[in-house]
Short mmCIF file of C-alpha atoms in Angstrom, two decimals:
data_model
loop_
_atom_site.label_atom_id
_atom_site.label_comp_id
_atom_site.label_asym_id
_atom_site.label_seq_id
_atom_site.Cartn_x
_atom_site.Cartn_y
_atom_site.Cartn_z
CA MET A 19 -99.04 0.08 71.75
CA ALA A 20 -96.04 -1.87 73.16
CA ARG A 21 -96.25 -4.33 70.20
CA SER A 22 -96.12 -1.57 67.66
CA THR A 23 -93.03 0.05 69.14
CA ALA A 24 -91.20 -3.19 69.43
CA VAL A 25 -91.49 -3.65 65.62
CA GLY A 26 -90.73 -0.07 65.00
CA LEU A 27 -94.10 1.23 63.78
CA SER A 28 -95.40 4.74 64.45
CA ALA A 29 -98.93 5.42 65.56
CA ALA A 30 -99.63 6.67 62.02
CA GLU A 31 -98.39 3.45 60.50
CA VAL A 32 -100.60 1.33 62.80
CA THR A 33 -103.65 3.43 62.20
CA PHE A 34 -102.95 3.15 58.42
CA ILE A 35 -102.77 -0.62 58.61
CA TRP A 36 -106.19 -0.60 60.46
CA PHE A 37 -107.56 1.91 57.86
CA LEU A 38 -106.53 -0.59 55.03
CA ARG A 39 -108.08 -3.52 56.82
CA ILE A 40 -111.40 -1.54 57.19
CA ILE A 41 -111.41 -0.62 53.56
CA SER A 42 -110.67 -4.23 52.86
CA ALA A 43 -113.93 -5.22 54.65
CA TYR A 44 -115.84 -2.48 52.75
CA CYS A 45 -114.44 -3.88 49.54
CA LEU A 46 -115.50 -7.42 50.28
CA PHE A 47 -119.04 -6.15 51.14
CA PHE A 48 -119.15 -4.35 47.84
CA GLY A 49 -117.94 -7.52 45.97
CA ILE A 50 -120.73 -9.66 47.75
CA LEU A 51 -123.25 -7.03 46.67
CA TYR A 52 -122.12 -7.38 43.08
CA TRP A 53 -122.24 -11.11 43.27
CA ILE A 54 -125.78 -10.87 44.70
CA ARG A 55 -126.67 -8.82 41.63
CA LEU A 56 -125.06 -11.28 39.23
CA ILE A 57 -126.80 -14.40 40.56
CA GLY A 58 -130.20 -12.87 41.03
CA PHE A 59 -130.54 -13.47 44.63
CA TYR A 60 -132.24 -10.14 45.23
CA ASP A 61 -135.72 -10.09 43.37
CA ALA A 62 -135.93 -6.78 41.55
CA PRO A 63 -135.89 -5.80 37.66
CA LEU A 64 -132.48 -6.11 36.15
CA TRP A 65 -131.03 -7.65 39.22
CA ARG A 66 -130.00 -10.86 37.32
CA PHE A 67 -127.14 -11.30 34.82
CA ASP A 68 -129.23 -12.46 31.96
CA ARG A 69 -131.90 -9.50 32.45
CA MET A 70 -129.31 -6.84 32.69
CA PRO A 71 -128.24 -4.48 29.89
CA VAL A 72 -124.84 -5.17 28.42
CA TYR A 73 -123.37 -2.13 30.17
CA TRP A 74 -124.47 -3.44 33.51
CA GLN A 75 -123.24 -7.05 32.72
CA VAL A 76 -119.73 -5.63 32.01
CA ALA A 77 -119.56 -3.42 35.02
CA SER A 78 -121.06 -5.98 37.45
CA VAL A 79 -118.76 -8.84 36.35
CA MET A 80 -115.69 -6.63 36.50
CA LEU A 81 -116.52 -5.14 39.93
CA ALA A 82 -117.65 -8.63 41.29
CA VAL A 83 -114.23 -10.11 40.45
CA PHE A 84 -112.03 -6.87 41.41
CA TYR A 85 -113.56 -6.04 44.58
CA PRO A 86 -112.74 -9.30 46.35
CA PHE A 87 -109.09 -9.18 44.99
CA ALA A 88 -108.84 -5.61 46.25
CA ALA A 89 -110.12 -6.86 49.73
CA ILE A 90 -107.43 -9.68 49.75
CA GLY A 91 -104.63 -7.21 48.69
CA LEU A 92 -105.64 -4.56 51.34
CA TRP A 93 -106.00 -7.10 54.11
CA MET A 94 -102.50 -8.57 53.34
CA LEU A 95 -101.08 -5.03 52.95
CA ALA A 96 -99.91 -5.95 49.54
CA SER A 97 -98.70 -3.05 47.40
CA TRP A 98 -101.29 -4.11 44.57
CA GLY A 99 -104.27 -3.96 47.03
CA PRO A 100 -104.69 -0.11 46.80
CA VAL A 101 -104.17 -0.24 43.04
CA ILE A 102 -106.94 -2.78 42.42
CA TRP A 103 -109.16 -0.70 44.87
CA PHE A 104 -108.32 2.36 42.72
CA ILE A 105 -109.41 0.60 39.63
CA CYS A 106 -112.65 -0.21 41.30
CA ALA A 107 -113.41 3.20 42.68
CA THR A 108 -112.47 4.77 39.37
CA ALA A 109 -114.90 2.47 37.66
CA GLU A 110 -117.86 3.19 40.06
CA ILE A 111 -117.08 6.94 39.94
CA ILE A 112 -117.22 6.90 36.11
CA MET A 113 -120.41 4.69 36.32
CA TYR A 114 -122.23 6.93 38.77
CA ALA A 115 -121.02 10.28 38.02
CA GLY A 116 -120.20 10.11 34.37
CA PHE A 117 -123.08 8.01 33.14
CA PRO A 118 -125.96 8.60 35.66
CA GLU A 119 -128.47 8.07 32.82
CA LEU A 120 -127.32 4.42 32.42
CA PHE A 121 -126.31 3.52 36.06
CA GLY A 122 -128.06 6.06 38.14
CA TYR A 123 -126.53 8.76 40.16
CA ARG A 124 -125.23 7.55 43.54
CA PHE A 125 -123.69 10.48 45.11
CA THR A 126 -122.75 8.72 48.34
CA ILE A 127 -120.63 6.14 46.59
CA VAL A 128 -118.80 8.77 44.71
CA VAL A 129 -118.19 10.82 47.84
CA ALA A 130 -117.09 7.64 49.78
CA HIS A 131 -114.56 6.76 47.27
CA ALA A 132 -113.21 10.29 47.12
CA CYS A 133 -112.97 10.35 50.99
CA VAL A 134 -111.13 7.05 51.08
CA ALA A 135 -108.81 8.33 48.47
CA LEU A 136 -108.09 11.40 50.30
CA LEU A 137 -107.48 9.66 53.64
CA TYR A 138 -105.15 7.14 51.78
CA VAL A 139 -103.10 10.07 50.35
CA ALA A 140 -103.09 11.85 53.90
CA PHE A 141 -101.82 8.68 55.61
CA ARG A 142 -99.05 8.11 53.01
CA LEU A 143 -97.98 11.76 53.31
CA VAL A 144 -97.83 11.68 57.05
CA ILE A 145 -95.85 8.52 57.08
CA PHE A 146 -93.54 9.79 54.44
CA LEU A 147 -92.92 12.92 56.46
CA GLN A 148 -92.43 11.01 59.69
CA LYS A 149 -89.81 8.73 58.07
CA ARG A 150 -87.98 11.63 56.53
CA GLN A 151 -87.88 13.34 59.83
CA ALA A 152 -86.60 10.32 61.61
CA GLU A 153 -83.83 9.92 58.94
CA ARG A 154 -82.66 13.53 59.56
CA GLN A 155 -82.59 13.02 63.20
CA GLY A 156 -80.84 9.62 63.04
#
């Protein structure tokens, strides 16, 4: 904790950094899962690019590329990291909640993305309010 106070970060900001890094690992994991699907490492029907329907090909390729980029951006704390994650999350929510007859209905993925988005907004709000309060006091 002494290190965070030395550079002027609040506890919320340090926790937010760790939150982003955990989500980064989560994105890398999902990216690897999509690559496994694309290369056909897992032996199941439709789990290889040339056997997938076109809608799965498009979704898998897009997410296999975007998830690792989101992971890099989140880990580096770059401003574009959450944006790329949001694109991935939106795509999966649309896939699994909007078109369950094509992609299947994966309630846990939809809820996980919603929870991460809510936590992100809550962190940003708390950090904003803390900075605003510090400016008024300082």
